[in-house]
Short mmCIF file of C-alpha atoms in Angstrom, two decimals:
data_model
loop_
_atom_site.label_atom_id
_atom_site.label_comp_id
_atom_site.label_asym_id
_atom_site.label_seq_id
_atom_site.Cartn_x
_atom_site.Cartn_y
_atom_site.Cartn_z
CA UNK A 73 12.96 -5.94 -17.81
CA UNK A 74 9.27 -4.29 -18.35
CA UNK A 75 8.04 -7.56 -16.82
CA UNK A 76 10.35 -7.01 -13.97
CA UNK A 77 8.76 -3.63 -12.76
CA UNK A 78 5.22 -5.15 -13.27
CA UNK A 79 5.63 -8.40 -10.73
CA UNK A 80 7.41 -5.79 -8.47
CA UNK A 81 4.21 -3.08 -8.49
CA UNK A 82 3.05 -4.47 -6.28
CA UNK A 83 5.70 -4.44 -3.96
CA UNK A 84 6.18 -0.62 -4.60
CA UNK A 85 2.61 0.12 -4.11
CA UNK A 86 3.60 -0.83 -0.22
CA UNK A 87 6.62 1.17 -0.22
CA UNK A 88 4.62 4.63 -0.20
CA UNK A 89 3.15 3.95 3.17
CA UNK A 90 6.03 1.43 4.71
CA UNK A 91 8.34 2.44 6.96
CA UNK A 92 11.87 0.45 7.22
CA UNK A 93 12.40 -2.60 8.62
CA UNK A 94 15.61 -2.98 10.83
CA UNK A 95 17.08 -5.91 11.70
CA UNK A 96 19.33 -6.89 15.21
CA UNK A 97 21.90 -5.35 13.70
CA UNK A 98 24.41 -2.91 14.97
CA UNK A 99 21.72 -0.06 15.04
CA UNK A 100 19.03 -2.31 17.65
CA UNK A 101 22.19 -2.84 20.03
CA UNK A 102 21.01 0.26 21.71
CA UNK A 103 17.39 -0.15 23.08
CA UNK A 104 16.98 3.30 23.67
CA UNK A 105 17.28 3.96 19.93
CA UNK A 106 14.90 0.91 19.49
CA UNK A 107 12.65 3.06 21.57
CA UNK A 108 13.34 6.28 19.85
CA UNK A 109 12.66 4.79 16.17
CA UNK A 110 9.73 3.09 17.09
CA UNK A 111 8.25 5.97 18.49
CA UNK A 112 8.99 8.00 15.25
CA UNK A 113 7.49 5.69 13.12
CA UNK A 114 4.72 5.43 15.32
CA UNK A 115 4.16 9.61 14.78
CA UNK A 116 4.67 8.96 11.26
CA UNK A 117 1.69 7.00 10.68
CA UNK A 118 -0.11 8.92 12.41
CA UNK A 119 0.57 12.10 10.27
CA UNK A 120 2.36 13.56 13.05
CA UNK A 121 4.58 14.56 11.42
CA UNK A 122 6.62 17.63 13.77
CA UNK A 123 7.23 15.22 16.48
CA UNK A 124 8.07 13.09 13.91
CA UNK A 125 10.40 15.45 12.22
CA UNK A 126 12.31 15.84 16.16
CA UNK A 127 12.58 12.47 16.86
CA UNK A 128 14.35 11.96 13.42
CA UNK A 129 16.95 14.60 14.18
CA UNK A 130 17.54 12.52 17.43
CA UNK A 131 18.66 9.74 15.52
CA UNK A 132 20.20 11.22 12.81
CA UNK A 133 22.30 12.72 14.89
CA UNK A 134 23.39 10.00 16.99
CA UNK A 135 23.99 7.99 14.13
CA UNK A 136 24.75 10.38 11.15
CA UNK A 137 26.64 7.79 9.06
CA UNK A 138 23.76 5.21 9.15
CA UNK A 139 21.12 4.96 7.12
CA UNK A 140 18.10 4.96 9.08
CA UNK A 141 17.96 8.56 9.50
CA UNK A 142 17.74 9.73 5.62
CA UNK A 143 15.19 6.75 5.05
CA UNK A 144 12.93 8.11 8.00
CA UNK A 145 13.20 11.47 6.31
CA UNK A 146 11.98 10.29 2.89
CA UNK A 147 9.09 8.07 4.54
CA UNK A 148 7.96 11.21 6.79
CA UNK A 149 7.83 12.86 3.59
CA UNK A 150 6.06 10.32 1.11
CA UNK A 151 2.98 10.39 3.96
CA UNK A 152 3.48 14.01 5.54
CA UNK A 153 3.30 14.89 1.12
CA UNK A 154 1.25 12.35 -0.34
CA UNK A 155 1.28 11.93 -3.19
CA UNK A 156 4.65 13.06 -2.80
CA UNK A 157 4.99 13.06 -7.31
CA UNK A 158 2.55 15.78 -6.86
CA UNK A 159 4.69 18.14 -5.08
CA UNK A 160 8.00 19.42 -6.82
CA UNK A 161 9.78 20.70 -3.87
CA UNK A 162 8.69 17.34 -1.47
CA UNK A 163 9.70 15.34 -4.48
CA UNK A 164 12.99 16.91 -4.31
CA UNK A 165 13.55 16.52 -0.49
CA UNK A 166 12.39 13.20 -0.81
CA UNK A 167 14.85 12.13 -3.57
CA UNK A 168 17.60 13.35 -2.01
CA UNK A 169 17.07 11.49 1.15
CA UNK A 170 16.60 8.46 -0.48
CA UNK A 171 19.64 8.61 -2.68
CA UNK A 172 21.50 9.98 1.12
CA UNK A 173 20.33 7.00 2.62
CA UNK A 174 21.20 4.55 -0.18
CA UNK A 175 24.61 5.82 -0.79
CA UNK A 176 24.99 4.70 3.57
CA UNK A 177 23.72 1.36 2.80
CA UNK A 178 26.37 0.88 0.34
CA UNK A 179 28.67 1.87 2.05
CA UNK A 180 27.47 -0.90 5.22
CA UNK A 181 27.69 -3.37 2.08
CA UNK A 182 30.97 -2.32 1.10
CA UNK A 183 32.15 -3.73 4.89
CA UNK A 184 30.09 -6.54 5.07
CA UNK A 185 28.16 -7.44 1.76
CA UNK A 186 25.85 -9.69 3.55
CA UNK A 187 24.60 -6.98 6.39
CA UNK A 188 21.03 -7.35 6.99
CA UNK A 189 20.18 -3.95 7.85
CA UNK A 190 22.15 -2.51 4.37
CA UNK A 191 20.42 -5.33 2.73
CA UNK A 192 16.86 -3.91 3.72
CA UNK A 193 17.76 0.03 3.29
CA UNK A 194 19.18 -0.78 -0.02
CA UNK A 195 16.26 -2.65 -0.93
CA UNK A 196 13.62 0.32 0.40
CA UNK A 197 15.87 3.09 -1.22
CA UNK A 198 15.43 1.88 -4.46
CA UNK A 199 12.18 0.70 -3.91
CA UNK A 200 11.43 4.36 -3.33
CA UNK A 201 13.11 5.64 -6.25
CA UNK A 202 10.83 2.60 -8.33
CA UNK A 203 7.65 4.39 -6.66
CA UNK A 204 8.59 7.49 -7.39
CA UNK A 205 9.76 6.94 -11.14
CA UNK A 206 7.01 5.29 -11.89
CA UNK A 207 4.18 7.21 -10.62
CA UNK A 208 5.89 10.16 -12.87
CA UNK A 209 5.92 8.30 -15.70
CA UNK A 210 9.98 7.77 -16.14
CA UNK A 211 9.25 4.17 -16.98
CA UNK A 212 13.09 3.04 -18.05
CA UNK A 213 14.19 4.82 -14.28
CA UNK A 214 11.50 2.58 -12.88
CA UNK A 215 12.76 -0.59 -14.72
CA UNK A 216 16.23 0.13 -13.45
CA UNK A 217 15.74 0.35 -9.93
CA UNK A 218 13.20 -2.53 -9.33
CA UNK A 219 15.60 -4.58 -10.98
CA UNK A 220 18.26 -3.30 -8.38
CA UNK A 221 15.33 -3.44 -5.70
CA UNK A 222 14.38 -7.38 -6.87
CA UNK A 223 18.14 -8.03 -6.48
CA UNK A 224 17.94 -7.23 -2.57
CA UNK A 225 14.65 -8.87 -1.99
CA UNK A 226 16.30 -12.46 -2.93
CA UNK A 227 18.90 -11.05 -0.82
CA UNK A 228 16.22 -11.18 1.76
CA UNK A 229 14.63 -14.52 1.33
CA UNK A 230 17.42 -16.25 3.64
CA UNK A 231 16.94 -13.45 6.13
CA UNK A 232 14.06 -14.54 7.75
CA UNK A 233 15.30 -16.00 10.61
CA UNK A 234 17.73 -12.90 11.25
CA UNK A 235 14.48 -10.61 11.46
CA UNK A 236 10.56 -11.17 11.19
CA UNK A 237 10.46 -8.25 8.98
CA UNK A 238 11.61 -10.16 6.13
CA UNK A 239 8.60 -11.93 6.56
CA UNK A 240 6.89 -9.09 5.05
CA UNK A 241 8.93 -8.89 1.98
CA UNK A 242 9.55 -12.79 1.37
CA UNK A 243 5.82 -13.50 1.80
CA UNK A 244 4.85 -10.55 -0.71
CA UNK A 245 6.95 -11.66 -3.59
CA UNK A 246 6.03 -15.52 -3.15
CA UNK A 247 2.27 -14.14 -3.40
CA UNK A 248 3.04 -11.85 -6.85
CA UNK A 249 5.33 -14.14 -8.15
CA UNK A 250 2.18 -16.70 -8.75
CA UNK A 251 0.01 -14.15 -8.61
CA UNK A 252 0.31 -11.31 -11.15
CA UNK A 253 1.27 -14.30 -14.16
CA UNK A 254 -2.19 -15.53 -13.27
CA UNK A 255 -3.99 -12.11 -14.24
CA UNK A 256 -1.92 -11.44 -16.86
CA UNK A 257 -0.88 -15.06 -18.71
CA UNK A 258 1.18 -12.53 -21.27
CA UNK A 259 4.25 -12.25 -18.86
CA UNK A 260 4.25 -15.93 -18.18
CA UNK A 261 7.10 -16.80 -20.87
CA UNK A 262 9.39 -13.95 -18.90
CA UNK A 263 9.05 -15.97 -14.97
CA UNK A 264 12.00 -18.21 -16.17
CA UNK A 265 13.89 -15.73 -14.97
CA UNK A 266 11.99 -15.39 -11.44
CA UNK A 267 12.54 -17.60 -8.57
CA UNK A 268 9.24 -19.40 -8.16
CA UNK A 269 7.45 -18.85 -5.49
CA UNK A 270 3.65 -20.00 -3.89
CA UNK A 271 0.56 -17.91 -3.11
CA UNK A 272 -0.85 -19.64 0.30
CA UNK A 273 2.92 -19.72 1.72
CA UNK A 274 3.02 -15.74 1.01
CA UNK A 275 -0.60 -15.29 2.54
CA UNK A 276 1.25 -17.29 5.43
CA UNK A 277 4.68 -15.56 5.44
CA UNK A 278 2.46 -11.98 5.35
CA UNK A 279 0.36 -12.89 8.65
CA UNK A 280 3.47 -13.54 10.84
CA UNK A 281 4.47 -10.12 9.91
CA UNK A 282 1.44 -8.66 10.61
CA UNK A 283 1.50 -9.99 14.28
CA UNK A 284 5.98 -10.90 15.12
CA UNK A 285 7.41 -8.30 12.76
CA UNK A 286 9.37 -5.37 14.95
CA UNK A 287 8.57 -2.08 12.62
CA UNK A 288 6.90 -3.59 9.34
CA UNK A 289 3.42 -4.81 11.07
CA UNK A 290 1.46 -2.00 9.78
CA UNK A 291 2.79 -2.66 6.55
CA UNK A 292 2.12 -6.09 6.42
CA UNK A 293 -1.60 -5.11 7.76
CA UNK A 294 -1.75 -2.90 5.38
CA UNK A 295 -1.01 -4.37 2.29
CA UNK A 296 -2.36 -8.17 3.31
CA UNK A 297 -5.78 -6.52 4.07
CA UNK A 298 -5.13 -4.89 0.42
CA UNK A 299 -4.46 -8.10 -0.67
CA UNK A 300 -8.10 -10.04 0.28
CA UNK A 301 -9.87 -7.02 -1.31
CA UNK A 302 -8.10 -6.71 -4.59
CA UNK A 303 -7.08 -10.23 -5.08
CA UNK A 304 -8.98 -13.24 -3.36
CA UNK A 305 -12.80 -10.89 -2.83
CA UNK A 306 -12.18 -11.97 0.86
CA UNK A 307 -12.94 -8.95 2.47
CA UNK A 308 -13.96 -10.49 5.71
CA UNK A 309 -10.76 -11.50 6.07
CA UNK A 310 -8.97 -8.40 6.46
CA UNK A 311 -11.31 -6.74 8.95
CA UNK A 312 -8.82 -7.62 11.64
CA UNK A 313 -5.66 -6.06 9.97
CA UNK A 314 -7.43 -2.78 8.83
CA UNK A 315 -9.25 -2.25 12.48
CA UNK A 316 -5.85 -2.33 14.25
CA UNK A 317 -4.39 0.29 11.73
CA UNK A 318 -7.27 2.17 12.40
CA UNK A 319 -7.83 2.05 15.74
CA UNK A 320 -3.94 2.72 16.62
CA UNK A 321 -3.44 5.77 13.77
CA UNK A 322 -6.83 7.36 13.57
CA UNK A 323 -5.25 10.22 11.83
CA UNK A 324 -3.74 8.10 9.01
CA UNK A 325 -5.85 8.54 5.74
CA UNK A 326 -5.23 5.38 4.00
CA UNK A 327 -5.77 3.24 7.15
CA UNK A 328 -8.71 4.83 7.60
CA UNK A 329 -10.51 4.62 3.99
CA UNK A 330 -8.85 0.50 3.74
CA UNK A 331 -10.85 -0.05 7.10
CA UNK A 332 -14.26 1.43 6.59
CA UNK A 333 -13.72 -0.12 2.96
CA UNK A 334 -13.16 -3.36 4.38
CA UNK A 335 -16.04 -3.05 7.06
CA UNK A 336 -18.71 -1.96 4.40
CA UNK A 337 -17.24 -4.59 1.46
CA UNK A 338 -17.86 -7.18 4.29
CA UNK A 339 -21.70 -6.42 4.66
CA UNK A 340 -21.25 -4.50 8.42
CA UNK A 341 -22.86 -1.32 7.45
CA UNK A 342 -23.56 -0.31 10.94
CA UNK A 343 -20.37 -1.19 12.30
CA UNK A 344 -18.75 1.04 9.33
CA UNK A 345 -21.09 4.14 10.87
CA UNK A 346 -18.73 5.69 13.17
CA UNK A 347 -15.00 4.52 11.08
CA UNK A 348 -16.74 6.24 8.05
CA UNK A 349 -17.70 9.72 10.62
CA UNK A 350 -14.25 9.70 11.47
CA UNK A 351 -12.58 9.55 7.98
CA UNK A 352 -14.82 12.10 7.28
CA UNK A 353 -13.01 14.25 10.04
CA UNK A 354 -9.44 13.54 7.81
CA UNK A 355 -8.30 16.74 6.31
CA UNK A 356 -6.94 15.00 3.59
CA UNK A 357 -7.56 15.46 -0.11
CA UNK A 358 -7.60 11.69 -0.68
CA UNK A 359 -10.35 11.29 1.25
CA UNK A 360 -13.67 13.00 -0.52
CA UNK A 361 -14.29 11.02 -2.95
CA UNK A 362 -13.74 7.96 -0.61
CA UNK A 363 -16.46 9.46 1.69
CA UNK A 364 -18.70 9.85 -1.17
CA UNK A 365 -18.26 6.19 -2.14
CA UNK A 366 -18.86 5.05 1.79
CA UNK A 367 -22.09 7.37 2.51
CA UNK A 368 -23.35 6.09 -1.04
CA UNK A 369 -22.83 2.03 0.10
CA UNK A 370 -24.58 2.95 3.34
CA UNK A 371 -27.41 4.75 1.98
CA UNK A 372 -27.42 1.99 -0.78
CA UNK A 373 -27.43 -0.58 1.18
CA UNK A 374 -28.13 0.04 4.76
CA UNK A 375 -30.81 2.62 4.72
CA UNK A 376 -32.29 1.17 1.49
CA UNK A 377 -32.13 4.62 -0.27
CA UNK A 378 -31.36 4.68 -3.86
CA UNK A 379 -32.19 7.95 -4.36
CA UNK A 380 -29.56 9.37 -2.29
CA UNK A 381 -27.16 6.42 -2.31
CA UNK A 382 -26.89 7.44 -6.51
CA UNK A 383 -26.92 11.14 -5.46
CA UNK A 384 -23.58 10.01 -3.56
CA UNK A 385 -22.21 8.23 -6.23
CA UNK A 386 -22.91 10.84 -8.47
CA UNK A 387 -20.89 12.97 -6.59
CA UNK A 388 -18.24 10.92 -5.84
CA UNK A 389 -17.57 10.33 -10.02
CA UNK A 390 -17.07 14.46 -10.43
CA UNK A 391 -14.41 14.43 -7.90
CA UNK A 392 -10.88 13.66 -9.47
CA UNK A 393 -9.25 9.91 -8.44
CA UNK A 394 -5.92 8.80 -7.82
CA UNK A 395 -4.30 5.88 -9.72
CA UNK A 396 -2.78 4.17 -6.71
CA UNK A 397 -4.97 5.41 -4.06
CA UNK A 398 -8.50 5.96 -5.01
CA UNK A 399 -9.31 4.19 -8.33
CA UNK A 400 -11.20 2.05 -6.92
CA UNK A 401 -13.68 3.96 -5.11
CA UNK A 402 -14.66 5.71 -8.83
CA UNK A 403 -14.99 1.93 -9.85
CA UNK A 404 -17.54 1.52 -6.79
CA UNK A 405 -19.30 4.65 -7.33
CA UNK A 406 -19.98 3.12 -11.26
CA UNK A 407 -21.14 -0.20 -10.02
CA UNK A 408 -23.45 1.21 -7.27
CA UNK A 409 -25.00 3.10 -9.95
CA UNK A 410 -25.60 0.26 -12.40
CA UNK A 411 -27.04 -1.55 -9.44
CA UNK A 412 -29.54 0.85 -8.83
CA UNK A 413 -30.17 1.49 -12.31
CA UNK A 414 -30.74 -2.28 -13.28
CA UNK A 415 -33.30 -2.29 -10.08
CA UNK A 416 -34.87 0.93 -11.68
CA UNK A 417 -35.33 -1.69 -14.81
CA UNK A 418 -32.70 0.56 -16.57
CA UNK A 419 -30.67 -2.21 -17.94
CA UNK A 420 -28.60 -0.17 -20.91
CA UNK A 421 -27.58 2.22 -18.48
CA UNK A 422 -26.46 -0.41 -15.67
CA UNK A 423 -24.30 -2.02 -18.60
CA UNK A 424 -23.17 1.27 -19.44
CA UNK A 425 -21.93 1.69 -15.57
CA UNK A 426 -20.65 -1.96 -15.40
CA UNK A 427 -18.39 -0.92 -18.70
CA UNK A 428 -16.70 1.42 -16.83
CA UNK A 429 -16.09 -0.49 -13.82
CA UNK A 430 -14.82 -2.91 -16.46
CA UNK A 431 -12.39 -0.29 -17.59
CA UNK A 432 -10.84 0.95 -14.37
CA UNK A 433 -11.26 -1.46 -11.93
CA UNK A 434 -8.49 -4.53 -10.83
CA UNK A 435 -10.61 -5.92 -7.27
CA UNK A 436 -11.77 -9.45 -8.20
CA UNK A 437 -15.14 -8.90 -7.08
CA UNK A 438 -16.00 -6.00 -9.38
CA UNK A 439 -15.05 -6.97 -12.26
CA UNK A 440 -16.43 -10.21 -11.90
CA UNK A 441 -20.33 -8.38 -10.68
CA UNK A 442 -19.86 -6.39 -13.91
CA UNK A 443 -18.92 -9.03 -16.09
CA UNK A 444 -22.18 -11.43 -14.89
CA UNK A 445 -24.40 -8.92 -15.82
CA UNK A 446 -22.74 -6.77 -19.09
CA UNK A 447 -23.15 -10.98 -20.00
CA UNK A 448 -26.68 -11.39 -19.33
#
C-alpha cells in the first residue's frame, strides 16, 4: 500500500493547484454554466478569489445536488490558502467541501456507476484528501485514499474519448508508472500490482491536454512543464507551457516562479528580466526565497557577478522552504554557491554545497552537477 501513495505523489502534487475536469455530462448540457465554471476557474487561478467565491455560489446554487460546486470551493481554498495544511480553519473548510463534494459523486455513482463526471470528482475528492493527509503527516489516511483515488484513475483510462481531460490524468500515471520505479528500483517488486504503463506515450497523452483539454489545460501545463525540469533536465522544453500560465494568470504564484524558473534553467537570462520583476510584485509568502534564487542566477550568470549572485543565495538559504513548493530553489541557492566557490578555487566548500544539494534536491540536473564534481 506505502508503494501505492508513492507512484501516486506525484499525481497529488498536481491536485493542489488543479481545478476539476468535467466531462459532457449532464452538468455541460447547459452552456451557460460551461461559461459560468470556466470563468470561475479562470478567477481562481488567478487568485481572484471574491469573484471567484460569487461565481461559485452561482453554480452551487443552480445545481446544489452536484458536485462541482463543493469541489470549486475546496480548490478556491487550497490556492486562495496555500498551503492550505498550514491553516487550521482553511484546512477545515477545505475538508469539509471535499468530503461534501465526494459524498455527491457517490451518490451520481450510485445511479450510474460508470458516470464520467462522478468518476472524475470522486477521483479529485480523494485525491484532495491524499494531498492533504499527506502533507500533515497522517501517512495511513494518505495510503487509504490514493488507493481509493488510483481506483478511479483506471476508471479513467477508457474515458478518453468521452473527455480530453482524461488525457491529463491517463498520460500522468503512464509517465509515473515507468517513471518513479526507475528512481527508486526498491518499489519495483510491488508494480505487479500496477497496470503498466509507458513514459513517451504519457509525455504524449500530457501535451494534448495541455492544448484540447476543456478545464484541465493549466494543469496539464503546469505539471508537464514540472515534469521536463524535475525529470528529463529539458527545461527548454517547457518554456511554452509555463509562458502561457504566466502570461494568462499573472497573479498566480506558482505559475509565475515555474516560468521564470524555466526561462532562467533554459539559459534566457534576459528574457527572465521582466517575469522575475513581476513575481517579485506577488504578495505571496512562497515567493521570497524564489526571488532570491532568480536575482542570484541572473547576477550569477548574466551580469557575471559572484559577489552579489552568492550574496543572493546567501539570502535565499536563511529564508524557510516548502517541501512541495520551494525545495528546490534552497537546492539552487546551494549549487550556485558551490559554483562560485569552486571558481574562487574553494573546492572543500563547493563539495560541501554540492552535499547539500545532494541531500534535498530530486531535479535530474542537480543532482547529477553535484554528483560530477563531489566525484572529482
Amino acid at each position: 500500500m506505502v508503494p501505492t501513495l508513492r507512484i501516486l505523489k506525484a499525481f497529488f502534487f498536481t491536485i493542489l493547484t488543479s481545478l476539476p475536469a468535467l466531462t459532457n455530462g449532464q452538468v455541460l448540457t447547459d452552456p451557460s454554466l460551461q461559461q459560468t465554471i470556466q470563468q470561475a476557474l479562470d478567477k481562481i487561478y488567478n487568485m481572484e478569489f471574491d469573484e471567484a467565491e460569487t461565481l461559485i455560489r452561482q453554480i452551487r446554487t443552480r445545481y446544489p445536488q452536484h458536485p462541482v460546486g463543493p469541489i470549486l470551493r475546496a480548490t478556491q481554498l487550497e490556492l486562495q490558502y496555500l498551503p492550505v495544511h498550514e491553516n487550521t480553519a482553511a484546512t477545515a473548510q477545505f475538508t469539509q467541501a471535499t468530503l461534501q463534494g465526494l459524498e455527491q459523486a457517490k451518490r451520481m455513482l450510485g445511479r450510474n456507476e460508470k458516470d464520467p463526471e462522478a468518476i472524475f470528482f470522486a477521483l479529485t475528492a480523494h485525491s484532495y484528501l491524499a494531498s492533504l493527509y499527506n502533507n500533515q503527516g497522517e501517512s495511513l489516511k494518505a495510503v487509504s485514499e490514493s488507493k481509493k483515488a488510483y481506483t478511479y484513475m483506471k476508471d479513467g483510462f477508457a474515458l478518453m474519448n468521452k473527455s480530453t481531460d482524461f488525457y491529463f490524468t491517463t498520460g500522468l500515471y503512464n509517465y509515473y508508472v515507468k517513471r518513479y520505479p526507475m528512481d527508486h528500483p526498491v518499489v519495483r517488486p510491488f508494480m505487479f500490482f500496477f497496470q503498466d504503463g509507458d513514459m513517451q506515450t504519457g509525455l504524449k497523452q500530457m501535451d494534448v491536454a495541455t492544448r484540447k483539454a476543456l478545464f484541465m489545460r493549466p494543469v496539464a501545463c503546469y505539471y508537464l512543464a514540472h515534469i521536463y525540469l524535475k525529470h528529463e533536465n529539458q527545461p527548454a522544453k517547457a518554456i511554452g507551457y509555463t509562458k502561457y500560465l504566466a502570461d494568462k494568470y499573472p497573479n498566480n504564484p506558482l505559475f509565475a516562479m515555474i516560468n521564470a524558473e524555466t526561462l532562467l534553467l533554459s539559459g534566457r537570462y534576459a528574457e527572465a528580466q521582466p517575469y522575475v520583476q513581476q513575481l517579485r510584485q506577488i504578495q505571496h509568502k512562497l515567493v521570497p526565497l524564489a526571488v532570491r534564487v532568480f536575482d542570484g542566477l541572473l547576477q550569477e550568470h548574466l551580469s557575471k557577478n559572484d559577489r552579489e549572485a552568492a550574496a543572493n543565495y546567501q539570502a535565499a538559504l536563511k529564508l524557510p522552504y516548502n517541501r512541495a513548493y520551494t525545495m528546490e530553489y534552497n537546492a539552487m541557492a546551494c549549487a550556485g554557491l558551490a559554483r562560485i566557490a569552486a571558481r574562487a578555487n574553494d573546492p572543500n566548500r563547493a563539495k560541501e554545497y554540492y552535499k547539500r544539494v545532494l541531500k534535498i534536491s530530486e531535479y535530474k540536473g542537480l543532482v547529477r552537477e553535484a554528483k560530477n564534481y563531489t566525484k572529482s
